[in-house]
Tab-separated table of C-alpha atoms and ligand atoms in Angstrom:
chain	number	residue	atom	x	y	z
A	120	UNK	CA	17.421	-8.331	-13.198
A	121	UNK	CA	18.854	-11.454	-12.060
A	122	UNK	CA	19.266	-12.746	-8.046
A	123	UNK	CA	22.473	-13.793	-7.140
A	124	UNK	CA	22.917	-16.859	-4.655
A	125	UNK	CA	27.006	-15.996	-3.702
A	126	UNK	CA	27.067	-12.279	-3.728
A	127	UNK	CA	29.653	-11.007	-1.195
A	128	UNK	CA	29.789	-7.124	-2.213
A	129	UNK	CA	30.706	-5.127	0.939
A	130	UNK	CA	27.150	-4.161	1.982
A	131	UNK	CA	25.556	-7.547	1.231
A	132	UNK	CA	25.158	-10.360	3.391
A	133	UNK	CA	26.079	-13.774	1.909
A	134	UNK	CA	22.947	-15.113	0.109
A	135	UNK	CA	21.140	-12.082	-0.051
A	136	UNK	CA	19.669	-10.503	-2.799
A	137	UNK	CA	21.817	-9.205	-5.628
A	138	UNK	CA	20.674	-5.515	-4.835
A	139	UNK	CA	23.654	-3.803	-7.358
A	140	UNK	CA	21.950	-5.202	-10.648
A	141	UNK	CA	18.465	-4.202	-8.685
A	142	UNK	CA	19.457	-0.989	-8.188
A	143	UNK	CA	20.492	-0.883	-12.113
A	144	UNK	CA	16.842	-1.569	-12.865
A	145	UNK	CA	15.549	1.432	-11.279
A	146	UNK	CA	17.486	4.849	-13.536
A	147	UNK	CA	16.072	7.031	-10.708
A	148	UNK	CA	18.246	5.586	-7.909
A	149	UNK	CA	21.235	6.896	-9.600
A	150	UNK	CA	20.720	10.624	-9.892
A	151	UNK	CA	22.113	12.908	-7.400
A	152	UNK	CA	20.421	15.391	-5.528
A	153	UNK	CA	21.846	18.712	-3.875
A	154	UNK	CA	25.079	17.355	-5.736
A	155	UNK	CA	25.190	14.083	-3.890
A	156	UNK	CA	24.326	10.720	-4.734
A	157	UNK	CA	20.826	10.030	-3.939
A	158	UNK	CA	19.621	7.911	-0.623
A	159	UNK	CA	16.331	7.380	-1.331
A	160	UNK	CA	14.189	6.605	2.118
A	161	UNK	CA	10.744	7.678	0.696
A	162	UNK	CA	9.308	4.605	-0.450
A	163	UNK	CA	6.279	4.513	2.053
A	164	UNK	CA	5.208	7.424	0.271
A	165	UNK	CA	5.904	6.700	-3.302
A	166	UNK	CA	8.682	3.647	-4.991
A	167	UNK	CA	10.613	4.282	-8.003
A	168	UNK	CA	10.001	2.980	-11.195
A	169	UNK	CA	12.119	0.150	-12.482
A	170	UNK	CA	12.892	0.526	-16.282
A	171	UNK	CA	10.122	-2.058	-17.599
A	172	UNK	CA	7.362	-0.207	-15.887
A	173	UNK	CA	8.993	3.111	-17.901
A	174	UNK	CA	9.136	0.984	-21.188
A	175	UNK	CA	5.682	-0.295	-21.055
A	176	UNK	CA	4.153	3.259	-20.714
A	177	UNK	CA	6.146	4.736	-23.370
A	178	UNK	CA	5.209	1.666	-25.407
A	179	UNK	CA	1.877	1.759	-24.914
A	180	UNK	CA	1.781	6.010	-25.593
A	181	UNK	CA	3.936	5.279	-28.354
A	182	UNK	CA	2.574	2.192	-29.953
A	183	UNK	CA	-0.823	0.976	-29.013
A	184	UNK	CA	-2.662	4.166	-27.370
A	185	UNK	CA	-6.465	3.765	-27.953
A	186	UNK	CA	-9.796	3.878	-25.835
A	187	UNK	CA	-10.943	-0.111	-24.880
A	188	UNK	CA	-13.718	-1.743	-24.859
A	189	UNK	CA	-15.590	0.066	-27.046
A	190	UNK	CA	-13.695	0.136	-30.390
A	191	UNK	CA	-13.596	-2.533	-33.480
A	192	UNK	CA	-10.455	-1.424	-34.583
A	193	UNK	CA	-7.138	-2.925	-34.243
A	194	UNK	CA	-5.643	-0.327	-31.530
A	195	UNK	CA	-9.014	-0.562	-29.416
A	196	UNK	CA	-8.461	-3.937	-29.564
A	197	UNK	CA	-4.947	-4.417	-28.879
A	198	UNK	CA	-5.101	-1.453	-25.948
A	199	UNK	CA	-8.056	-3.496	-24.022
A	200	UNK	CA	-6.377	-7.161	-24.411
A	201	UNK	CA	-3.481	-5.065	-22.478
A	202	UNK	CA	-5.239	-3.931	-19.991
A	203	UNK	CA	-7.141	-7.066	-19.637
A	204	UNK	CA	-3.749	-8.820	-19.637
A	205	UNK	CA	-2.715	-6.821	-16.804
A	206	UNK	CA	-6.352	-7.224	-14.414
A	207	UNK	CA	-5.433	-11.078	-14.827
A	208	UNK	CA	-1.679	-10.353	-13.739
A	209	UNK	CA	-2.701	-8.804	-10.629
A	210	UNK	CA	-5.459	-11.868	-9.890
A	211	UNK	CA	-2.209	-13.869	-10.030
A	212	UNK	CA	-0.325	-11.098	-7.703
A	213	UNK	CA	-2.930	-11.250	-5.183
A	214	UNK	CA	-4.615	-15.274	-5.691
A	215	UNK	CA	-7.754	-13.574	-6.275
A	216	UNK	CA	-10.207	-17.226	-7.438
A	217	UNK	CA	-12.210	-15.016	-10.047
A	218	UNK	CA	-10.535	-12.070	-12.350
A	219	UNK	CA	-13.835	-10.137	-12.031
A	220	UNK	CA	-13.023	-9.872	-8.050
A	221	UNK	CA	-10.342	-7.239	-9.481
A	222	UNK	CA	-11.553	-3.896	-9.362
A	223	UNK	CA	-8.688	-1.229	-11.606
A	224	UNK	CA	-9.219	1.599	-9.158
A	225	UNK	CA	-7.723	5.312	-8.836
A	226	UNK	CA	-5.464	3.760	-5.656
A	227	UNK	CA	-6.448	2.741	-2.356
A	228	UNK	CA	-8.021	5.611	-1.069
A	229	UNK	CA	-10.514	5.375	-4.132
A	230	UNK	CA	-10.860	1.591	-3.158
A	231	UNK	CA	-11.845	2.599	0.254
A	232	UNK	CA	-14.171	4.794	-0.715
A	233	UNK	CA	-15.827	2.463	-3.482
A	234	UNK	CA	-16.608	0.065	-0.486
A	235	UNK	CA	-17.917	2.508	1.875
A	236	UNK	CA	-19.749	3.635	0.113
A	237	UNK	CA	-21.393	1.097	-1.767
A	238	UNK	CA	-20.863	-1.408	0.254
A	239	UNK	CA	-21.544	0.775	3.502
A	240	UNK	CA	-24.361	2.634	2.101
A	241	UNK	CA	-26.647	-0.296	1.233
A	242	UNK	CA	-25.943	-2.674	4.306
A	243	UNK	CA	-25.624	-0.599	7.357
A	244	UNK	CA	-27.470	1.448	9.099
A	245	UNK	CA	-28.385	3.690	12.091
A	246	UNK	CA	-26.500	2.141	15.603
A	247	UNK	CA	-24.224	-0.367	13.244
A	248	UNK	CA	-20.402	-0.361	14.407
A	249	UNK	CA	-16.900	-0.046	11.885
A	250	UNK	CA	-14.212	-0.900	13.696
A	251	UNK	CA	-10.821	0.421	12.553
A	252	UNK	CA	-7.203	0.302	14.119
A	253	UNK	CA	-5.807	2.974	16.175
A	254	UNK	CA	-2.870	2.831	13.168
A	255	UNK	CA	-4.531	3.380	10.253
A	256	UNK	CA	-3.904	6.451	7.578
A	257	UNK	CA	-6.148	8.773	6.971
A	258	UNK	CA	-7.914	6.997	3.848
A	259	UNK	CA	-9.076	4.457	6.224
A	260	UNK	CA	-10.675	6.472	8.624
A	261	UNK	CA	-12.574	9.114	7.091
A	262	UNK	CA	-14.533	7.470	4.771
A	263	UNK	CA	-16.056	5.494	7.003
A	264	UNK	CA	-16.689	8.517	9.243
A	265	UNK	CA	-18.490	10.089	6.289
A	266	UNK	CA	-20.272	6.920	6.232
A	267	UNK	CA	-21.185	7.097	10.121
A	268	UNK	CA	-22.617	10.810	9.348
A	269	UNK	CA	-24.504	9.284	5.988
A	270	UNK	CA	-26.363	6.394	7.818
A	271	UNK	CA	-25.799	7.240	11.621
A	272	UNK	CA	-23.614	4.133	12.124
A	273	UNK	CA	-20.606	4.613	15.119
A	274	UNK	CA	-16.694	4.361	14.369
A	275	UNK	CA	-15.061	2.052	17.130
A	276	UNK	CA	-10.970	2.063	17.320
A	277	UNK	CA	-8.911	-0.947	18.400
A	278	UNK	CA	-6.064	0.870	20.867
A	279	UNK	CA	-2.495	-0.159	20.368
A	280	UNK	CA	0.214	-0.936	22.622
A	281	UNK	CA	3.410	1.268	23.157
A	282	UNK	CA	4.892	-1.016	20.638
A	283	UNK	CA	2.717	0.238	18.193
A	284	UNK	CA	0.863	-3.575	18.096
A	285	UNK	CA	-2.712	-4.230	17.557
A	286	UNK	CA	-4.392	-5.144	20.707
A	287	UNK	CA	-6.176	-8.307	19.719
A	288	UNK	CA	-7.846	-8.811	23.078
A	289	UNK	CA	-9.185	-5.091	22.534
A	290	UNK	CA	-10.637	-6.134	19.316
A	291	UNK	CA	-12.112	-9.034	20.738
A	292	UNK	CA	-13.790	-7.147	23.307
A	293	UNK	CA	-14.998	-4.613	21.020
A	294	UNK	CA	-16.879	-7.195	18.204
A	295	UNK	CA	-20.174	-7.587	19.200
A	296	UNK	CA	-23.822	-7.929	17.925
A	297	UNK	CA	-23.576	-4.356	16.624
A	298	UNK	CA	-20.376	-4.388	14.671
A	299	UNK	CA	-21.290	-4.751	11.149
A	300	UNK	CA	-17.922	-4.144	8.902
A	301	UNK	CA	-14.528	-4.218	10.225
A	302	UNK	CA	-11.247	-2.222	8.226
A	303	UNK	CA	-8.157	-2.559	8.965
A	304	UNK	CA	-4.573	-1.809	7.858
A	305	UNK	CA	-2.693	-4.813	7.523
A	306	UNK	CA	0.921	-2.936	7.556
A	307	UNK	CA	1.407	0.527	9.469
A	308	UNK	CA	2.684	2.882	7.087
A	309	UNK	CA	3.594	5.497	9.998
A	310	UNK	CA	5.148	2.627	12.332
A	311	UNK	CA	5.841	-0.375	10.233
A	312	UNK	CA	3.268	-2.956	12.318
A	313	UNK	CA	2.673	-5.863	10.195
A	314	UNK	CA	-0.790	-6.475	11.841
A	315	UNK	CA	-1.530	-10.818	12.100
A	316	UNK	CA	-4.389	-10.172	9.764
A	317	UNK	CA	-5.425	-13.909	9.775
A	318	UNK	CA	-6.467	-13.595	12.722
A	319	UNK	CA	-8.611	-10.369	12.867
A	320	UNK	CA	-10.220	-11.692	9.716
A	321	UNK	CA	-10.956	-14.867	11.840
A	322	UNK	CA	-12.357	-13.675	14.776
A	323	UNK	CA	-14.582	-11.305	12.739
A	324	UNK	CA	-15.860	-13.710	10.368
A	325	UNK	CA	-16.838	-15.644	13.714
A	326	UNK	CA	-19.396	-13.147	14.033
A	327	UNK	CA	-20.371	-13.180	10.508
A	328	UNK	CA	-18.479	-9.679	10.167
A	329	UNK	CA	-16.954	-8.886	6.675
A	330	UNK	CA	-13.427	-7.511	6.572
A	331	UNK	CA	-11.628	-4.999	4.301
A	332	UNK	CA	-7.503	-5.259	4.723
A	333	UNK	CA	-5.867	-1.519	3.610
A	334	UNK	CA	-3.025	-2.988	2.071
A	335	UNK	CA	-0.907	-0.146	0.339
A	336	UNK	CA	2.259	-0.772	2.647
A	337	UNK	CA	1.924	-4.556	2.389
A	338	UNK	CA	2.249	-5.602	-0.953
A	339	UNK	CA	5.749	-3.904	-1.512
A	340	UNK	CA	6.938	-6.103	1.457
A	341	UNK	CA	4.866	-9.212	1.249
A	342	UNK	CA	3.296	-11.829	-0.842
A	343	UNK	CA	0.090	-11.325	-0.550
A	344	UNK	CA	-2.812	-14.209	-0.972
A	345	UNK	CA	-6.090	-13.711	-0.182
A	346	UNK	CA	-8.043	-16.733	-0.079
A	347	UNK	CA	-5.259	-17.683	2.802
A	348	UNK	CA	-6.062	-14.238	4.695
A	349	UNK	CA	-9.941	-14.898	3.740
A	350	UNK	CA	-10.249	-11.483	3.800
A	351	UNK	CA	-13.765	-9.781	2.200
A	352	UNK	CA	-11.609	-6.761	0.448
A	353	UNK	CA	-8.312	-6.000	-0.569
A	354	UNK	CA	-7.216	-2.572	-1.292
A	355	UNK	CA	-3.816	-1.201	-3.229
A	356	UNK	CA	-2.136	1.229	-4.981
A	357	UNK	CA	0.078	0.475	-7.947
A	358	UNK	CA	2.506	3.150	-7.191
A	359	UNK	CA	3.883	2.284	-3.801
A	360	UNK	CA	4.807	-1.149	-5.686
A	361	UNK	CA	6.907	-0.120	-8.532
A	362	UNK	CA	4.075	0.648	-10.476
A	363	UNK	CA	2.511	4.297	-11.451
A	364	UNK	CA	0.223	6.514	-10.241
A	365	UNK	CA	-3.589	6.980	-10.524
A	366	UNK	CA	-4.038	3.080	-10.592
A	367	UNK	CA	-5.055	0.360	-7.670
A	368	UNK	CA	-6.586	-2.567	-7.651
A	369	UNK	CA	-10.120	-3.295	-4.972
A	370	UNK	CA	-9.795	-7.073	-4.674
A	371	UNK	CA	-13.546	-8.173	-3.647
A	372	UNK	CA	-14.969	-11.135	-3.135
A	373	UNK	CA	-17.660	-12.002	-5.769
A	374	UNK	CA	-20.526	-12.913	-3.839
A	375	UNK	CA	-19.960	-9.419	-1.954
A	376	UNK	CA	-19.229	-7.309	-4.840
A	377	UNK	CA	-22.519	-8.671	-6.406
A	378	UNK	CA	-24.636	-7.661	-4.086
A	379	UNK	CA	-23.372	-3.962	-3.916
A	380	UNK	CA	-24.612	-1.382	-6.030
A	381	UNK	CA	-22.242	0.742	-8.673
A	382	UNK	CA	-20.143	3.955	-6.639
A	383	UNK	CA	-20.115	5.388	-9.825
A	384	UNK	CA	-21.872	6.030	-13.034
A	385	UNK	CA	-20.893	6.702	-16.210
A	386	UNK	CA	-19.956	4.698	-19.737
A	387	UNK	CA	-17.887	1.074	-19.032
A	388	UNK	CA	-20.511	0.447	-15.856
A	389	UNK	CA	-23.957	0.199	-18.252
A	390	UNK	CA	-25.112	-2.766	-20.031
A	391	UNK	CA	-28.314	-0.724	-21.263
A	392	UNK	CA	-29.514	2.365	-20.952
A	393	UNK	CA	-32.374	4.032	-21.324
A	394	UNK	CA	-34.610	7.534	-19.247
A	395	UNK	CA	-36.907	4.495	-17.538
A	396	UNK	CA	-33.667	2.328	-16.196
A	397	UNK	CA	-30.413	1.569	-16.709
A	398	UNK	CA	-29.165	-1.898	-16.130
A	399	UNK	CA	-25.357	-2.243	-14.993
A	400	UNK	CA	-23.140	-4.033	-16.411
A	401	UNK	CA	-21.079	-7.649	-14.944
A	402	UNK	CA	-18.322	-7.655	-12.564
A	403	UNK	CA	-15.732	-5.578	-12.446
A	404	UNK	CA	-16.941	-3.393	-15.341
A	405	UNK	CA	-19.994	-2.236	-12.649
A	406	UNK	CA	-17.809	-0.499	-10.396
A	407	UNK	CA	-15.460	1.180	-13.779
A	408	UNK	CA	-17.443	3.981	-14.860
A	409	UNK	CA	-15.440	6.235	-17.665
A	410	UNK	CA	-12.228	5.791	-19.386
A	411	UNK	CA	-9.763	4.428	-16.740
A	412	UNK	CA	-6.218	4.676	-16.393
A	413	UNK	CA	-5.063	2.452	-19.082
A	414	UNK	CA	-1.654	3.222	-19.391
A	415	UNK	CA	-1.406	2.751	-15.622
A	416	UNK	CA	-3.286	-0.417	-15.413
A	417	UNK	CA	-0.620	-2.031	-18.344
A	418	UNK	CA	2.261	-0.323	-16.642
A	419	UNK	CA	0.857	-2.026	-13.058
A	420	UNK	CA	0.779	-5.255	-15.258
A	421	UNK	CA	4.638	-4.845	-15.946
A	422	UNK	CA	5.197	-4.272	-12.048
A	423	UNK	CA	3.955	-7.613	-11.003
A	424	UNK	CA	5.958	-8.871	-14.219
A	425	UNK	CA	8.852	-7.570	-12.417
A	426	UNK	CA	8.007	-8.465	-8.573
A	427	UNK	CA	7.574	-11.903	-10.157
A	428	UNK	CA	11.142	-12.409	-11.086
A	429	UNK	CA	12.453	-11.509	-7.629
A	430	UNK	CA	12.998	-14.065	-5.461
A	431	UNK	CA	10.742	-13.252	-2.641
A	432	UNK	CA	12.579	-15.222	0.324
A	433	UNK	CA	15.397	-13.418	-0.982
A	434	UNK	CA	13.574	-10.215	-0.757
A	435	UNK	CA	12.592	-11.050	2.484
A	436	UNK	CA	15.567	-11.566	4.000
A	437	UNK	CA	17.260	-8.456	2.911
A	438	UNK	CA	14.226	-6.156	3.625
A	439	UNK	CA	14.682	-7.467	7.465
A	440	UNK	CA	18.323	-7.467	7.061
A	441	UNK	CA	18.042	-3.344	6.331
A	442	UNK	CA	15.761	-2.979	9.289
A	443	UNK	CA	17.757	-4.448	11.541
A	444	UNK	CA	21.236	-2.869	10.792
A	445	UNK	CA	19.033	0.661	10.736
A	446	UNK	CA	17.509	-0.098	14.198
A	447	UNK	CA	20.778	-0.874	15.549
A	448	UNK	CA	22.159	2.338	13.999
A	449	UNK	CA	19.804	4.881	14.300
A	450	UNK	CA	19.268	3.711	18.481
A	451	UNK	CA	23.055	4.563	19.033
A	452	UNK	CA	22.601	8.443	18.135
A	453	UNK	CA	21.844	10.306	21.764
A	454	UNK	CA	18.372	11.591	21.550
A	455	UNK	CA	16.482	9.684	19.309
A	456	UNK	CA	13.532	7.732	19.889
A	457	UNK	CA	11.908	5.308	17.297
A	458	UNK	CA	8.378	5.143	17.326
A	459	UNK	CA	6.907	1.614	16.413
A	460	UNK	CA	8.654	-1.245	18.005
A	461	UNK	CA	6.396	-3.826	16.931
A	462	UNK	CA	7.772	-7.719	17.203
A	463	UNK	CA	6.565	-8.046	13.048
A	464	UNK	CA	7.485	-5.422	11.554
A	465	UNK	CA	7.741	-4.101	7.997
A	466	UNK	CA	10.671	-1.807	6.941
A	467	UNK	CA	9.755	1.447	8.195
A	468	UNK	CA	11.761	3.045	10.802
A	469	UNK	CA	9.446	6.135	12.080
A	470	UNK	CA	11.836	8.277	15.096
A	471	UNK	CA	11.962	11.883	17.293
A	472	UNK	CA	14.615	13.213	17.845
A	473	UNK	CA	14.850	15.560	21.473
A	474	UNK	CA	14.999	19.156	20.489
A	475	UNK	CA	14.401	19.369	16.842
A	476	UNK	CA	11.169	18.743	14.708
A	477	UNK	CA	10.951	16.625	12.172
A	478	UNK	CA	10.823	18.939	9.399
A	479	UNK	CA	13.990	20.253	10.304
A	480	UNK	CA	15.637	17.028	10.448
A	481	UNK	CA	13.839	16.149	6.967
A	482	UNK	CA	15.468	19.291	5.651
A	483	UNK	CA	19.025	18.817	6.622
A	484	UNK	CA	18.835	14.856	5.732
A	485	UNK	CA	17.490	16.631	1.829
A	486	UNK	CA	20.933	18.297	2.317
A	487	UNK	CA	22.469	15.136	2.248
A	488	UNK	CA	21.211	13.906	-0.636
A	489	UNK	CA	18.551	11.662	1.772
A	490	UNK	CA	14.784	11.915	0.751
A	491	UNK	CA	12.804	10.787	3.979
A	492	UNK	CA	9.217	12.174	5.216
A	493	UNK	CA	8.602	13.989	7.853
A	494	UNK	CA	5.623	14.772	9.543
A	495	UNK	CA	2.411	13.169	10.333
A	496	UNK	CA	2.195	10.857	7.523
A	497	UNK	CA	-1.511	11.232	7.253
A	498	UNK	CA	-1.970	9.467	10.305
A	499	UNK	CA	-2.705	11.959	12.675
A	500	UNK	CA	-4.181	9.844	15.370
A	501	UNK	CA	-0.898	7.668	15.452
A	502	UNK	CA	0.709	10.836	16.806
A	503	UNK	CA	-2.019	11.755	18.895
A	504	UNK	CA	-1.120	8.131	20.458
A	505	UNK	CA	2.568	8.797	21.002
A	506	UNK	CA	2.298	12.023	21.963
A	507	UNK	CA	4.243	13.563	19.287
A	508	UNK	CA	3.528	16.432	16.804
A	509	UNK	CA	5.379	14.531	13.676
A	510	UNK	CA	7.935	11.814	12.978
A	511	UNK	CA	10.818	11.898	10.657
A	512	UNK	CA	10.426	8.205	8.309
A	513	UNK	CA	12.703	6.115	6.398
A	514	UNK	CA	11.135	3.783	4.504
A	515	UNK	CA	12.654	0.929	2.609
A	516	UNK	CA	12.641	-0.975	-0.476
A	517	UNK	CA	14.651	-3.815	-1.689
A	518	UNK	CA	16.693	-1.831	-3.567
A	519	UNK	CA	17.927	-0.098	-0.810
A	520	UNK	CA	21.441	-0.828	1.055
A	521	UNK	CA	23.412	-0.782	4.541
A	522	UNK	CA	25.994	1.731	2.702
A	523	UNK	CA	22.771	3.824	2.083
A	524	UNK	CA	21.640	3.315	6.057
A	525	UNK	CA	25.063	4.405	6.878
A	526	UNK	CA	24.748	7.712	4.929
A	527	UNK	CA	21.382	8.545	6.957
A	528	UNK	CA	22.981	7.845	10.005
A	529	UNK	CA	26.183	10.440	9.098
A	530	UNK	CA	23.753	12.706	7.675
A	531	UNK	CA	21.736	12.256	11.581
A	532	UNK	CA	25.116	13.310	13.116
A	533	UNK	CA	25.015	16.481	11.401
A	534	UNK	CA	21.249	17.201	12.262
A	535	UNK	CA	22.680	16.521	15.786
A	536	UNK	CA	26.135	18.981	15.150
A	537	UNK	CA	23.686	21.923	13.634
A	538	UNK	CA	21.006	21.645	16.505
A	539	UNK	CA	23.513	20.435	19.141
B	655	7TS	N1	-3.233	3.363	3.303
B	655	7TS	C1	-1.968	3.328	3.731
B	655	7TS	C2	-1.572	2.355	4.782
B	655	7TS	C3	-1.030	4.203	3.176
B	655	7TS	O1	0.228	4.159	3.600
B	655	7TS	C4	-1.443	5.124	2.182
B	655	7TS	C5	-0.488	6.128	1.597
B	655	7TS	C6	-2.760	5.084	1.745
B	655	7TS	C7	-3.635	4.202	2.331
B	655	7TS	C8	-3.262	5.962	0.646
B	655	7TS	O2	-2.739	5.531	-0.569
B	655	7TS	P1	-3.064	6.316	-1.928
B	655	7TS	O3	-2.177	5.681	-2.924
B	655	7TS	O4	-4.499	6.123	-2.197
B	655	7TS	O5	-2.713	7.756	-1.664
B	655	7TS	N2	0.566	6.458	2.440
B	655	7TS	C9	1.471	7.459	2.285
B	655	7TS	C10	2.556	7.617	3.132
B	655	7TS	O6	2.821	6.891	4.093
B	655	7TS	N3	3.257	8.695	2.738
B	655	7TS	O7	2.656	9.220	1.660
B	655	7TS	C11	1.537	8.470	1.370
């Protein structure tokens, strides 16, 4: 992959990113679907591949395969100086100061989960406060509402404007003595809101209040550094970055991380055991009981290889390019509404159209060779704020183009001409 500084190709702008030899990277953007090219709009749910994250685990199922950190033979060995290779990639990715602040994790929702329940379990208690977003998904609300029920504690929601922006003066109003964790999304995946996550972590940390950022939809979009945010926890997924399934990364911050007890137990998380106690072993191996996903950590590894050699302005630029030229678009066609106006926003484009649900639109848009979701993109309450049963979503990556944007918007036309 190489970025181009002069490209000029019909659905560039001048200076952009070189998205034709992108697109060659990834195989999967060039299949056709329903017998037409593919427009793939999905990525909020899941991005494709790009060749060197398919080469690395082939390689490693081909090649170097083996358990780690418990053999002395050459494959054990090789297989775990991978996957360590890769946890110290991803302390780059992120600017994490230690490598044992990276946690390999199932994806975010299992990072979540790790911290509410360690974390939660062993430092708060009955009448404590979470506060959460009214924006977030799913896998950052209810495990801290099975906390609540656990130790009694109370979920408190900062309320959004129609824009779909965090009401900081909300949040502000609802920190108080009581609140003892706060967790919040730092990019909407159901309206795009990039959330000013400096800030929140700020004003929390005023009141001495720790602060997990969810940040699945952020690290496809934006560099991501957390001793700048000086946020507490950092949770991701590898796939929605180019990477595969079944692997994340929990960035916490050592002191924290420390002082919280394993989520799970099992071989990898033990330093001794015996039927009177069992003493756990040193950051991050505490908190990664059993075999993990080794493959996936060492093809994550070859993701950030690859985000590395993009140029991120670059990136940047083009990503806000897309949204743009789609809001413009898509607000021309009679009927349709986009939900999630925020000022900073990611590219997501989340809409209604009058008359027809989402899943029909989805459907049709499949016709077309376009793959968007549709439907309440696990965050119910996001709905529930709008007023509307489901959304239809296009999502973008940087591989995507304006030619592509203009084959949604034809393929909208007939949604309109079918229901019309
Ligand atoms: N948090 C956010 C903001 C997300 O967008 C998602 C997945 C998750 C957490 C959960 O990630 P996982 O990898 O653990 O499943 N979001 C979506 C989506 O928008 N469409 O499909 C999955």
């Amino acid at each position: 992959m190489k970025a181009a500084q002069d490209t000029q190709k019909p659905d560039l702008c001048p200076g952009l990113l070189d998205v034709e030899s992108i697109r060659k990277d990834f195989p999967l953007l060039a299949r056709k679907v329903h017998g037409k090219p593919l427009v793939y709009f999905d990525n909020g749910a899941t991005s494709q591949k790009p060749q060197a994250v398919i080469d690395a685990l082939k390689r490693y199922y081909t090649e170097e395969n083996s358990n780690i950190h418990r053999g002395v033979h050459y494959l054990s060995e090789l297989a775990t100086s991978l996957y360590e290779e890769a946890r110290k990639k991803l302390r780059r990715f992120v600017n994490a100061r230690r490598l044992e602040e990276i946690v390999f994790v199932r994806g975010t929702t299992e990072a979540i989960n790790l911290v509410a329940q360690s974390y939660g379990r062993k430092f708060l208690g009955a009448g404590d406060e979470i506060i959460v977003s009214a924006m977030e998904h799913h896998s950052n609300i209810v495990p801290w509402q099975m906390l609540c029920e656990q130790v009694g504690a109370r979920l408190r929601v900062i309320p959004i404007n129609h824009d779909g922006e965090l009401l900081l003066d909300e949040f502000r109003r609802l920190l108080n003595q009581r609140t003892k964790f706060v967790s919040l999304t730092h990019v909407s995946n159901a309206l795009g809101t990039v959330v000013p996550v400096k800030e929140v972590v700020k004003l929390a940390h005023a009141g001495g209040v720790p602060v997990l950022l969810d940040g699945a939809q952020a690290v496809p979009h934006l560099p991501v550094d957390v001793q700048e945010i000086d946020c507490d926890f950092y949770a991701f997924s590898g796939h929605k970055m180019f990477g595969p399934t079944g692997v994340g990364v929990l960035y916490g911050r050592a002191e924290l991380l420390d002082k919280m007890p394993p989520y799970q137990g099992g071989g990898d998380m033990i330093s001794l055991v015996t039927f009177e106690k069992t003493h756990y072993n040193v950051l991050p191996y505490k908190f990664e009981a059993g075999t993990p996903h080794i493959a996936g950590g060492i093809g994550l590894g070859a993701a950030v290889d690859y985000l590395a050699g993009l140029d991120w302005d670059q990136v940047a630029a083009h990503e806000r390019d897309l949204l743009e030229y789609a809001t413009q678009a898509i607000t021309k066609i009679d009927g349709l509404r986009i939900i999630g106006t925020a000022q900073e926003k990611a590219g997501v484009i989340s809409f209604v159209l009058d008359h027809v649900h989402a899943h029909d639109v989805g459907t049709i848009l499949d016709q077309e060779g376009v793959a968007v979701r549709a439907g309440h993109h696990c965050a119910m309450p996001v709905m529930q704020r709008f007023g509307v049963p489901a959304t239809t979503r296009a999502s973008f990556a940087f591989y995507n183009t304006r030619a592509e944007i203009d084959v949604l918007v034809g393929a909208l036309h007939r949604v309109l001409k079918v229901f019309g």
